[in-house]
Coordinates of N, CA, C and O and ligand atoms in Angstrom, one line a residue:
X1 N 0.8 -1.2 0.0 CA 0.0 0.0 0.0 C 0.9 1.2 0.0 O 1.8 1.4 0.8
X2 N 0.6 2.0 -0.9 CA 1.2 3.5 -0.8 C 0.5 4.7 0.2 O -0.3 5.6 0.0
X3 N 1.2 4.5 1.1 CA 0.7 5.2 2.3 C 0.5 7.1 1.8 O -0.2 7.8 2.6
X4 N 1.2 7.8 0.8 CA 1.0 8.7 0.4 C -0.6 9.0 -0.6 O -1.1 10.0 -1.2
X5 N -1.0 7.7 -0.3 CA -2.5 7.4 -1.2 C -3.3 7.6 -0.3 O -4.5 7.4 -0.6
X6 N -3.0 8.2 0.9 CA -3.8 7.8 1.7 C -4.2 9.5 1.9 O -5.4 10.0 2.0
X7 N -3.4 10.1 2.0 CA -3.0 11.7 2.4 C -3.4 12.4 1.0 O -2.7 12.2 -0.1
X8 N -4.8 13.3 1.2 CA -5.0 14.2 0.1 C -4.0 15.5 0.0 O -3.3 15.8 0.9
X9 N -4.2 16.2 -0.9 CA -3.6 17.1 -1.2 C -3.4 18.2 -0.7 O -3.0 19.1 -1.4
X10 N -3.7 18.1 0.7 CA -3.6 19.6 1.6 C -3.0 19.3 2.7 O -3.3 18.2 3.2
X11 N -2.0 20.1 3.4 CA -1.1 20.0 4.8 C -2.3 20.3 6.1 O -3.4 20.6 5.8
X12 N -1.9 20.3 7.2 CA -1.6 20.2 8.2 C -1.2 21.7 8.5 O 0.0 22.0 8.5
X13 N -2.3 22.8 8.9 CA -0.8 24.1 9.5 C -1.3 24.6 10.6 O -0.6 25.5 11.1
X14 N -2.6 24.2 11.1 CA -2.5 24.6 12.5 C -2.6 23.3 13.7 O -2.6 22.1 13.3
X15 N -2.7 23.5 14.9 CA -3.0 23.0 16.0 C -4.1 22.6 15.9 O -4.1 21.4 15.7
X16 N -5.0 23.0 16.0 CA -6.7 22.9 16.1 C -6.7 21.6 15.0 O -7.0 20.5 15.5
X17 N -6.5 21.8 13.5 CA -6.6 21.0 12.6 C -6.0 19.7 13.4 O -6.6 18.7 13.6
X18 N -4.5 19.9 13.7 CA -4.3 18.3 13.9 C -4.8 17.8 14.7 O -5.2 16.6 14.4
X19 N -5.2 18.3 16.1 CA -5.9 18.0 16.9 C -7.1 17.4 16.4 O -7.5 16.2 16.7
X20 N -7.7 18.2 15.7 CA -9.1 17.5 15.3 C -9.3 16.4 14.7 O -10.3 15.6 14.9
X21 N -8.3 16.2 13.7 CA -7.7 14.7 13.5 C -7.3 13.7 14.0 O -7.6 12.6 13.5
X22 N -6.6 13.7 15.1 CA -6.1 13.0 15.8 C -6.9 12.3 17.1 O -6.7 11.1 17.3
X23 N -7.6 13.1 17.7 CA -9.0 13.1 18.4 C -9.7 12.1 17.7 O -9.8 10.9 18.1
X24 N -10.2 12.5 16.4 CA -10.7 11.8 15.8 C -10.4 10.1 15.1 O -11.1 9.1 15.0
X25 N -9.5 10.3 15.0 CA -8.4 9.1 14.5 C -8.6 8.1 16.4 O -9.0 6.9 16.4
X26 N -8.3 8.6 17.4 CA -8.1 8.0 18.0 C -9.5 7.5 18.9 O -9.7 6.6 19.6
X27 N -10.0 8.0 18.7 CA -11.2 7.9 19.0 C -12.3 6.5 18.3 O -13.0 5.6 18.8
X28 N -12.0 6.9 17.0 CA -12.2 5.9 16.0 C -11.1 4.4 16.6 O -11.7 3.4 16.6
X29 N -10.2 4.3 16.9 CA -9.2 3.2 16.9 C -10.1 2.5 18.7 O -10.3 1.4 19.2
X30 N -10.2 3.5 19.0 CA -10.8 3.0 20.4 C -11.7 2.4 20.4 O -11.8 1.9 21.5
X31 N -12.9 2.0 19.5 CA -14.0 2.0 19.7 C -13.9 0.6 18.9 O -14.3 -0.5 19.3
X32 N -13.3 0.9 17.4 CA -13.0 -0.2 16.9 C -12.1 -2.0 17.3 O -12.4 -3.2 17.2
X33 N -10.9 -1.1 18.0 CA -10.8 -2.4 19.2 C -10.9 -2.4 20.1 O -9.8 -2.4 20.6
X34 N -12.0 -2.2 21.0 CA -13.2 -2.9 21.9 C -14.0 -3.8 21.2 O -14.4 -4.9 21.8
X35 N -14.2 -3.3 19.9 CA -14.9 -4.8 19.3 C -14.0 -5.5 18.7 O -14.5 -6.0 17.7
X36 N -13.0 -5.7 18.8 CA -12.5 -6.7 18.1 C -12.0 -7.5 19.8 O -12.0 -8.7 20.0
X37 N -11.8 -6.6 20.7 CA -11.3 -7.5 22.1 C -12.9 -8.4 22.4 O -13.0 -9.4 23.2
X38 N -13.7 -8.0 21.9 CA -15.4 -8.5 22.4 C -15.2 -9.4 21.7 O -15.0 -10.5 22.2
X39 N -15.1 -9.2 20.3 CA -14.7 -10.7 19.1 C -13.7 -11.6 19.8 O -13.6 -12.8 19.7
X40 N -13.1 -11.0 20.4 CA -11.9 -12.1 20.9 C -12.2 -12.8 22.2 O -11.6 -13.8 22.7
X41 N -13.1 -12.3 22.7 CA -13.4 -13.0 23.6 C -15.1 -14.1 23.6 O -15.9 -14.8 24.3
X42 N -15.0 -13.5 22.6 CA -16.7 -15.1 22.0 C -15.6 -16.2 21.2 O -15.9 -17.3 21.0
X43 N -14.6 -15.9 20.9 CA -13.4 -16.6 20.2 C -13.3 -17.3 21.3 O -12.9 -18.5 21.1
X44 N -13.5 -17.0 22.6 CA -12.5 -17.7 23.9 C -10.8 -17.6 23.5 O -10.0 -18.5 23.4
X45 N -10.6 -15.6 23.2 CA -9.5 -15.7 23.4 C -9.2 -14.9 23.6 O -9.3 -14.0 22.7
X46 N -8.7 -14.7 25.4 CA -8.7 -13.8 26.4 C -7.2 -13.0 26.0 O -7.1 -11.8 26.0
X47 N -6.4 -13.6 25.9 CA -5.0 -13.4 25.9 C -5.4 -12.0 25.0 O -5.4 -10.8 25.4
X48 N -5.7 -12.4 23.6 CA -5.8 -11.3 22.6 C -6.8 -10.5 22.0 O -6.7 -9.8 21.0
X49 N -8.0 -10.6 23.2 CA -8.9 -9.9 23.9 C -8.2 -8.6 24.9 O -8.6 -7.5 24.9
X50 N -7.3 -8.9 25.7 CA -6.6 -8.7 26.5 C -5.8 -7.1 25.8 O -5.8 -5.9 26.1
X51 N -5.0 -8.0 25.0 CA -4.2 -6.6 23.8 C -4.9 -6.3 23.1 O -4.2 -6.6 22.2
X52 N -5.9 -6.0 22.7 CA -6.6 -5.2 22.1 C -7.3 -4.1 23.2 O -7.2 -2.9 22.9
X53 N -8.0 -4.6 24.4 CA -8.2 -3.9 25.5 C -7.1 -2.5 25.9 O -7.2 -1.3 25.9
X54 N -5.9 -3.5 26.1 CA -4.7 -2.7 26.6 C -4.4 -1.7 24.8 O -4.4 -0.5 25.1
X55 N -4.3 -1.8 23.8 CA -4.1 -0.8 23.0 C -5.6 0.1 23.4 O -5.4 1.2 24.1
X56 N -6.6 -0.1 23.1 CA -8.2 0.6 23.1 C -7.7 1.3 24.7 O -8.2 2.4 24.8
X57 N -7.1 1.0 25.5 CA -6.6 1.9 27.0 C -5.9 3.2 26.2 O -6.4 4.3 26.1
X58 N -4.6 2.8 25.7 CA -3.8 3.7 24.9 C -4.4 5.0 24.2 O -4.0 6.2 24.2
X59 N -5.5 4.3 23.6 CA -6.3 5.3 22.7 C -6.9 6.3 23.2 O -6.9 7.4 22.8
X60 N -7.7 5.5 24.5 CA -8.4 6.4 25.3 C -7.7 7.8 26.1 O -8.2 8.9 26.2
X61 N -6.5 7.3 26.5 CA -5.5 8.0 27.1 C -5.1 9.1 26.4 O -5.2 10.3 26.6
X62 N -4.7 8.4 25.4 CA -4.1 9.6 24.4 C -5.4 10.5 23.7 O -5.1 11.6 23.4
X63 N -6.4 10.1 23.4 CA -7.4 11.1 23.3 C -7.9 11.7 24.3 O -8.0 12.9 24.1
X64 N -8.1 11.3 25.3 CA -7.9 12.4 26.6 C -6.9 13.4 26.7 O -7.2 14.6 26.6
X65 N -6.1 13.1 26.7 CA -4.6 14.1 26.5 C -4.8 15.2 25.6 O -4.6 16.4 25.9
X66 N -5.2 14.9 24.5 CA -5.6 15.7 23.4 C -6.9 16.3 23.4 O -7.0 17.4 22.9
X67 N -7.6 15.9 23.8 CA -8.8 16.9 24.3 C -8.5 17.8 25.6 O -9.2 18.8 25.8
X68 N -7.9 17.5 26.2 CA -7.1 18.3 27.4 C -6.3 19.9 26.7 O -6.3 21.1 27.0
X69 N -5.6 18.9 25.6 CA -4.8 20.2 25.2 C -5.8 21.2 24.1 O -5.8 22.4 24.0
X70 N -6.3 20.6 23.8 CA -7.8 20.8 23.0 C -9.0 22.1 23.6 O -10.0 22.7 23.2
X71 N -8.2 21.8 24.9 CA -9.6 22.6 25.9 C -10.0 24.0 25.7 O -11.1 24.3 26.1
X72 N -9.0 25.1 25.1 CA -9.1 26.0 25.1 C -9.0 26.7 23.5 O -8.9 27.9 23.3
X73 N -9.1 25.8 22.7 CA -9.1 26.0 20.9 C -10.6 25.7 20.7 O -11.2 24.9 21.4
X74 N -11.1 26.4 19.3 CA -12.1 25.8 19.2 C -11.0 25.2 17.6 O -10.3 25.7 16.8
X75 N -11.9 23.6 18.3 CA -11.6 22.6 16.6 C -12.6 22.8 15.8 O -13.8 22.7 16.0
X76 N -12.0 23.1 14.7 CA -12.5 23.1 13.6 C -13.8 21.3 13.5 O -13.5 20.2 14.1
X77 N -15.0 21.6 12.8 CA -15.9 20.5 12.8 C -15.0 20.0 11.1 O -14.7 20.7 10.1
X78 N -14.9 18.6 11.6 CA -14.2 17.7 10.4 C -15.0 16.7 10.0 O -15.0 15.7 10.6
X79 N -16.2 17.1 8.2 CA -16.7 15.8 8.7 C -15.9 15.3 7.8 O -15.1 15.9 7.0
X80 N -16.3 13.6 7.9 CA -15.8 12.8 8.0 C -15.1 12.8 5.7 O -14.0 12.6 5.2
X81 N -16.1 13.2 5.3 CA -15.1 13.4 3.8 C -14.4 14.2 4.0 O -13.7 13.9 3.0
X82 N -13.9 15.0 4.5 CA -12.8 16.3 4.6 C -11.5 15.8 5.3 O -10.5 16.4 4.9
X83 N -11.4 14.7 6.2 CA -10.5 14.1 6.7 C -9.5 13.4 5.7 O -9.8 12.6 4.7
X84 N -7.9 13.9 6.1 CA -7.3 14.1 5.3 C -6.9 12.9 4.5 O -6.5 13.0 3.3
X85 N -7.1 11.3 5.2 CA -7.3 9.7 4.9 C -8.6 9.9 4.1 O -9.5 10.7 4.5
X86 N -8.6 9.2 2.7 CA -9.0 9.2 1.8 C -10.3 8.1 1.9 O -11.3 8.3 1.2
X87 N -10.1 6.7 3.0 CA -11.1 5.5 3.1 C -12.0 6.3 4.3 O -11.9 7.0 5.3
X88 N -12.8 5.8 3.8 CA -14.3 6.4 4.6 C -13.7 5.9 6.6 O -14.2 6.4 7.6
X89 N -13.0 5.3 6.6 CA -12.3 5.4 8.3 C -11.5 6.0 8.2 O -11.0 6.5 7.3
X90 N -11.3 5.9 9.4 CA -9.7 6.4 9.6 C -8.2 5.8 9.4 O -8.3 4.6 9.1
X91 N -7.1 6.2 9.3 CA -6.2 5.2 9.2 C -6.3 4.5 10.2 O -6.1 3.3 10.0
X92 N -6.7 4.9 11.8 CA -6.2 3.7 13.2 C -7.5 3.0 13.2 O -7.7 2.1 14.0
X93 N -8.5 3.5 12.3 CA -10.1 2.0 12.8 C -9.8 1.0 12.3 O -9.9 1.0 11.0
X94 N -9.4 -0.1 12.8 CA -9.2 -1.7 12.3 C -10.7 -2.0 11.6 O -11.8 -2.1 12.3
X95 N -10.7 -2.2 10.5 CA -12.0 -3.0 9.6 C -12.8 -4.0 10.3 O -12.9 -5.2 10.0
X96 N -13.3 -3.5 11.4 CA -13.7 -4.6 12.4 C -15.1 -5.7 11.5 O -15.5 -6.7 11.9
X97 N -15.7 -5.0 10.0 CA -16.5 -5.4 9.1 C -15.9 -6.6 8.4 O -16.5 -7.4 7.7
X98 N -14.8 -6.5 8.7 CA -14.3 -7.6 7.9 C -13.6 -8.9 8.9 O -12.5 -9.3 8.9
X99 N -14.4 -9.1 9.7 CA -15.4 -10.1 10.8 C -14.2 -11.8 10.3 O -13.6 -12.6 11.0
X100 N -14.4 -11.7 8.6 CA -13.7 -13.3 8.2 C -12.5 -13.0 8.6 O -11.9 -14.1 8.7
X101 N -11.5 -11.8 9.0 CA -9.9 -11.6 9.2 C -9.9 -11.6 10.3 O -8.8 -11.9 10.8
X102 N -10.9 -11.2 11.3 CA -10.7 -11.5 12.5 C -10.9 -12.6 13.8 O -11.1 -12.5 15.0
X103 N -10.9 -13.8 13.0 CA -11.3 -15.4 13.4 C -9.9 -15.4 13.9 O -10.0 -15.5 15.2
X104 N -8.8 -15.3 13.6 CA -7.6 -15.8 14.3 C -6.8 -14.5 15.2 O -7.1 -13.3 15.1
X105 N -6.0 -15.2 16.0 CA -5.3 -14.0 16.7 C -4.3 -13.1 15.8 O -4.2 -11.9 15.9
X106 N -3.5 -14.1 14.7 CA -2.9 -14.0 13.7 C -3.2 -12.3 12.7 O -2.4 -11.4 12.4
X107 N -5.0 -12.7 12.5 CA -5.3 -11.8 11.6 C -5.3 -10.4 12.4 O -4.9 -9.3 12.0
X108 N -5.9 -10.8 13.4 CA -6.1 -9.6 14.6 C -5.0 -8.4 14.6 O -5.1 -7.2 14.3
X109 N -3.6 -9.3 15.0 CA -2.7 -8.6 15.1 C -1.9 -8.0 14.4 O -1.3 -6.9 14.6
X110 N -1.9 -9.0 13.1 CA -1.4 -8.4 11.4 C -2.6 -6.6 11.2 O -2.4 -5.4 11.1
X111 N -3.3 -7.1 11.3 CA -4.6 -6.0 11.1 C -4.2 -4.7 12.2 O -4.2 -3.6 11.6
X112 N -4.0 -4.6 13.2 CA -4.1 -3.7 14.4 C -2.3 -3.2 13.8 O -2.2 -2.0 13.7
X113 N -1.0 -3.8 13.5 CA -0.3 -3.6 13.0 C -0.2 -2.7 11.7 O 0.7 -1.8 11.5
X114 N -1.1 -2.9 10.9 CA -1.2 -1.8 9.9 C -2.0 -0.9 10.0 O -1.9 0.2 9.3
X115 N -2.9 -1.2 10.9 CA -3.8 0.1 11.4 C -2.7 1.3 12.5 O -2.8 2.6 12.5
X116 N -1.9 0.6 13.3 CA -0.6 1.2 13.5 C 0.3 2.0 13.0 O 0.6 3.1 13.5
X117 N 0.6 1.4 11.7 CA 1.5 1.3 11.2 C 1.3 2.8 9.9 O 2.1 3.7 9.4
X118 N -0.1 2.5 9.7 CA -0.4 3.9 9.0 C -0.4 5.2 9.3 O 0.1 6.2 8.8
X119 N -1.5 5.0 11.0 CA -1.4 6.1 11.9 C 0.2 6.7 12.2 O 0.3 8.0 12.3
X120 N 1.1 6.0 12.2 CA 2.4 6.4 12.4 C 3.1 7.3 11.3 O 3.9 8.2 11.4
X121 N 2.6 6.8 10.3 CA 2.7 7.3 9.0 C 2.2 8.8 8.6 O 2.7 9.7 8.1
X122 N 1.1 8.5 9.1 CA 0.4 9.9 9.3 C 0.5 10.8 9.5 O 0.3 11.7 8.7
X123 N 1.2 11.0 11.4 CA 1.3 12.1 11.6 C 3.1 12.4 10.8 O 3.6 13.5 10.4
X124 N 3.5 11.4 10.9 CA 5.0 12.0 10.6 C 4.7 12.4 9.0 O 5.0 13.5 8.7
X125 N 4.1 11.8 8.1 CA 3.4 12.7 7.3 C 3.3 14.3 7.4 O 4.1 14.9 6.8
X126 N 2.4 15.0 8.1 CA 1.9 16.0 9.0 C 3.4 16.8 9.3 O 3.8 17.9 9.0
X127 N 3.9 15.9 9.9 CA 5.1 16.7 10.9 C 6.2 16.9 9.4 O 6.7 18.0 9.3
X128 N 6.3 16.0 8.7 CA 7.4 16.7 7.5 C 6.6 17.9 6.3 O 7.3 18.7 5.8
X129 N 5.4 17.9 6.0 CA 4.8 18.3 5.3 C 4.2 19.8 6.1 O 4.4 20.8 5.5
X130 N 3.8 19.9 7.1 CA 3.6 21.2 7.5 C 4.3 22.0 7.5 O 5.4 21.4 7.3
X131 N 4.5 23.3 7.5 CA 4.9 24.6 7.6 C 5.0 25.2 8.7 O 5.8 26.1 9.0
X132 N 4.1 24.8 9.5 CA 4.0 25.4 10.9 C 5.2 24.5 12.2 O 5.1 23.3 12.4
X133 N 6.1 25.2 12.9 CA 7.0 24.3 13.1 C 6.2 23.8 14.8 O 6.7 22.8 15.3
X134 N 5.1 24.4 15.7 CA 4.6 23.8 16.7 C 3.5 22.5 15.9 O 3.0 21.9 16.8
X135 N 3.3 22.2 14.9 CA 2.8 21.6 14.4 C 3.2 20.1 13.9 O 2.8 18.9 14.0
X136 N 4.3 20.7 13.4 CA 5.4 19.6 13.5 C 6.2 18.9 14.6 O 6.6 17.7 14.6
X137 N 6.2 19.6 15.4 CA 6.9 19.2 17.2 C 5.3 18.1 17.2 O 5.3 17.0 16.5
X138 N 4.3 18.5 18.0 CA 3.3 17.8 18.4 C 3.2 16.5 17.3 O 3.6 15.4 17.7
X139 N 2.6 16.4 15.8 CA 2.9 15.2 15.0 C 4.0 14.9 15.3 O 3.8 13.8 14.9
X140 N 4.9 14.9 15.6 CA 6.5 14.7 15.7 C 6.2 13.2 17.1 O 6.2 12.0 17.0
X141 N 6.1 14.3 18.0 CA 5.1 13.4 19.5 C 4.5 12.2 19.0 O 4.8 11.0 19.2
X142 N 3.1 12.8 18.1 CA 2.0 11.6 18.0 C 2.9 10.2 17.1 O 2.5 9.1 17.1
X143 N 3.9 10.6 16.7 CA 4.2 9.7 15.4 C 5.0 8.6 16.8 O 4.5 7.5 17.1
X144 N 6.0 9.0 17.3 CA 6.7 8.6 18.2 C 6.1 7.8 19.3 O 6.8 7.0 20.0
X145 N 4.6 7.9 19.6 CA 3.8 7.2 20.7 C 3.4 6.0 19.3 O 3.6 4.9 19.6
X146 N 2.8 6.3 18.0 CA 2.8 5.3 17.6 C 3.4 4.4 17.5 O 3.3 3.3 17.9
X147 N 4.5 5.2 16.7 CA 6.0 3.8 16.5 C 5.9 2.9 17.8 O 6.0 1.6 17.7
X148 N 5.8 3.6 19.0 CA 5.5 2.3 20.6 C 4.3 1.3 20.4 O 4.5 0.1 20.5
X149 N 3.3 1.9 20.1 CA 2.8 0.8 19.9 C 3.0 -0.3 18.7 O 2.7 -1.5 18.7
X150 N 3.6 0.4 17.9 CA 4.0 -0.9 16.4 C 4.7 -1.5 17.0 O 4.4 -2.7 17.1
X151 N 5.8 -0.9 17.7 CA 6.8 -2.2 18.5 C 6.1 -3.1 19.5 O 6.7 -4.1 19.9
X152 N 4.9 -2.8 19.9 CA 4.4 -3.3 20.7 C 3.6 -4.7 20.0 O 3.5 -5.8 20.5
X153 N 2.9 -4.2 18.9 CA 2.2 -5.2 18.1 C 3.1 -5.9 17.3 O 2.6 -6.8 16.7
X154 N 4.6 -5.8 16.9 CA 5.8 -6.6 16.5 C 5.9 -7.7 17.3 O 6.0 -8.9 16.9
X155 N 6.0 -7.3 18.8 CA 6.2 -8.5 19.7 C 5.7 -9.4 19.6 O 6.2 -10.5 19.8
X156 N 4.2 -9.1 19.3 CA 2.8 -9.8 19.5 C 3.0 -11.3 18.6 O 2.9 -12.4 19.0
X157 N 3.5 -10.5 17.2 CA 2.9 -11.1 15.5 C 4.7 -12.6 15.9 O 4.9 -13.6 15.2
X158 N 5.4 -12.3 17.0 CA 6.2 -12.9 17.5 C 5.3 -14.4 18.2 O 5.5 -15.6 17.9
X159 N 4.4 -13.9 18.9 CA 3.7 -15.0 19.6 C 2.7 -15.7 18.7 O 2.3 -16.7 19.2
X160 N 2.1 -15.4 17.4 CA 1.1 -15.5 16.6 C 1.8 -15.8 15.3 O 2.1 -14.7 14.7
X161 N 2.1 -16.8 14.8 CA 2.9 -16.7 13.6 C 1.9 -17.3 12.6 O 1.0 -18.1 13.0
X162 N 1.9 -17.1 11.5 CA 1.1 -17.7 10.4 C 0.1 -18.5 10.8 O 0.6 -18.9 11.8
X163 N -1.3 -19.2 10.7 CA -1.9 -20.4 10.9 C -1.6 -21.1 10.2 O -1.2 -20.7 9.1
X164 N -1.6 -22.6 10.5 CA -1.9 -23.8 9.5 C -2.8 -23.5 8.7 O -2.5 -23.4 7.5
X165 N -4.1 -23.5 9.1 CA -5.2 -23.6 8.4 C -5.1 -23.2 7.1 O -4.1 -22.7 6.6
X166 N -5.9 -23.3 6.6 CA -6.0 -22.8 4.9 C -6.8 -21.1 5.2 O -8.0 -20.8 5.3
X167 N -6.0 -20.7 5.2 CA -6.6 -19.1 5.3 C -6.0 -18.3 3.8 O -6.1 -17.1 3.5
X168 N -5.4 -19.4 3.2 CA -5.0 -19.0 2.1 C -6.0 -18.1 0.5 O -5.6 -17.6 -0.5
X169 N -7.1 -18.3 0.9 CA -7.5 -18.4 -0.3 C -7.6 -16.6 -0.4 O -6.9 -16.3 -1.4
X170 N -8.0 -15.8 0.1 CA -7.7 -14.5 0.4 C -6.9 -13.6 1.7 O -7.4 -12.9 2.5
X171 N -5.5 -14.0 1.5 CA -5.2 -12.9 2.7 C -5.1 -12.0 2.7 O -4.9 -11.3 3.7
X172 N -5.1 -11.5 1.5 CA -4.9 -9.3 2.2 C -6.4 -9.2 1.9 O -7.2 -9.5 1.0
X173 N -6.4 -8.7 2.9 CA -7.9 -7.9 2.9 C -7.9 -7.0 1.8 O -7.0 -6.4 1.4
X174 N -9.3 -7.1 1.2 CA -9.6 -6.1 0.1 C -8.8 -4.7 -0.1 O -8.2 -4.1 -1.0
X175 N -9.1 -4.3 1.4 CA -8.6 -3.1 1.2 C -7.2 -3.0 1.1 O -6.9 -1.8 1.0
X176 N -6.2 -3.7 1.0 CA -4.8 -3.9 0.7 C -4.6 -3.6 -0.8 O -3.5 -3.4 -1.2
X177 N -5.7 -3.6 -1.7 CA -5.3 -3.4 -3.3 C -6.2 -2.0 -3.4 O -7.2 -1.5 -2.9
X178 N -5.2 -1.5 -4.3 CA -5.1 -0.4 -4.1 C -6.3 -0.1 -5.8 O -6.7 1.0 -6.2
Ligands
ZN1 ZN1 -1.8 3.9 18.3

């Protein structure tokens, strides 16, 4: 995936804006795995029930944080076509619709990894691409708490290696072709 596919044609130049994205973005990631920790636990599988809980913690946190810093700007209203990710979600909402990828812990984690992995992309996106240099510091921040959790979901894809099963007949999710 060309992660510059993802980013329309307009920067990032105030505070308010990224915020309102990010809020957004994280907010969206929270909500999405909670249901996939719910899916993992009708799976009877607590363990990776468990990390998806503890990232959906992260989210919460860090959207708190940012509405905190938030408290005294008014954000701009972002709807959801105007958001600078081009797929009707966000980059951090894991496709929890696509219910057949999340049967194994495998897919779970592969999945929550590129939903990672983009968000990370994003702000550092943001942070090289803006003009405004407080803009870039804070994306700079957000990119940096991602990259923690990628390393965090690296560990994971360590305990979770490929299935046997025949999961072969489609593994990238649709949304992988561009
Ligand atoms: Zn994250």
């Amino acid at each position: 995936m060309s992660e510059s596919s993802k980013i329309k044609n307009r920067t990032i130049e105030t505070l308010e804006d990224l915020l309102a994205h990010a809020i957004a973005l994280e907010n969206e990631a929270v909500e999405r795995y909670d249901e996939i920790a719910d899916n993992m636990d009708v799976h009877n599988n607590p363990q990776v029930a468990g990390l998806f809980r503890r990232l959906a913690g992260y989210g919460r946190k860090h959207a708190e944080e940012m509405e905190n810093r938030a408290v005294h700007m008014a954000l701009p209203h972002i709807a959801p076509w105007d958001f600078l990710w081009q797929s009707a979600d966000s980059p951090e909402a894991a496709e929890v619709g696509e219910t057949h990828y999340l049967m194994t812990p495998y897919h779970v984690v592969e999945l929550a990894h590129r939903v990672e992995m983009t968000a990370h992309t994003f702000y550092q996106g943001v942070a090289e691409t803006s003009t405004n240099p407080a803009v870039k510091i804070l994306a700079r921040e957000f990119a940096a708490e991602e990259a923690e959790h990628v390393a965090l979901l690296e560990e994971w894809r360590e305990r979770y290696p490929h299935p046997d099963i025949n999961w072969d007949e489609d593994l990238d999710p649709p949304m992988m072709h561009e």
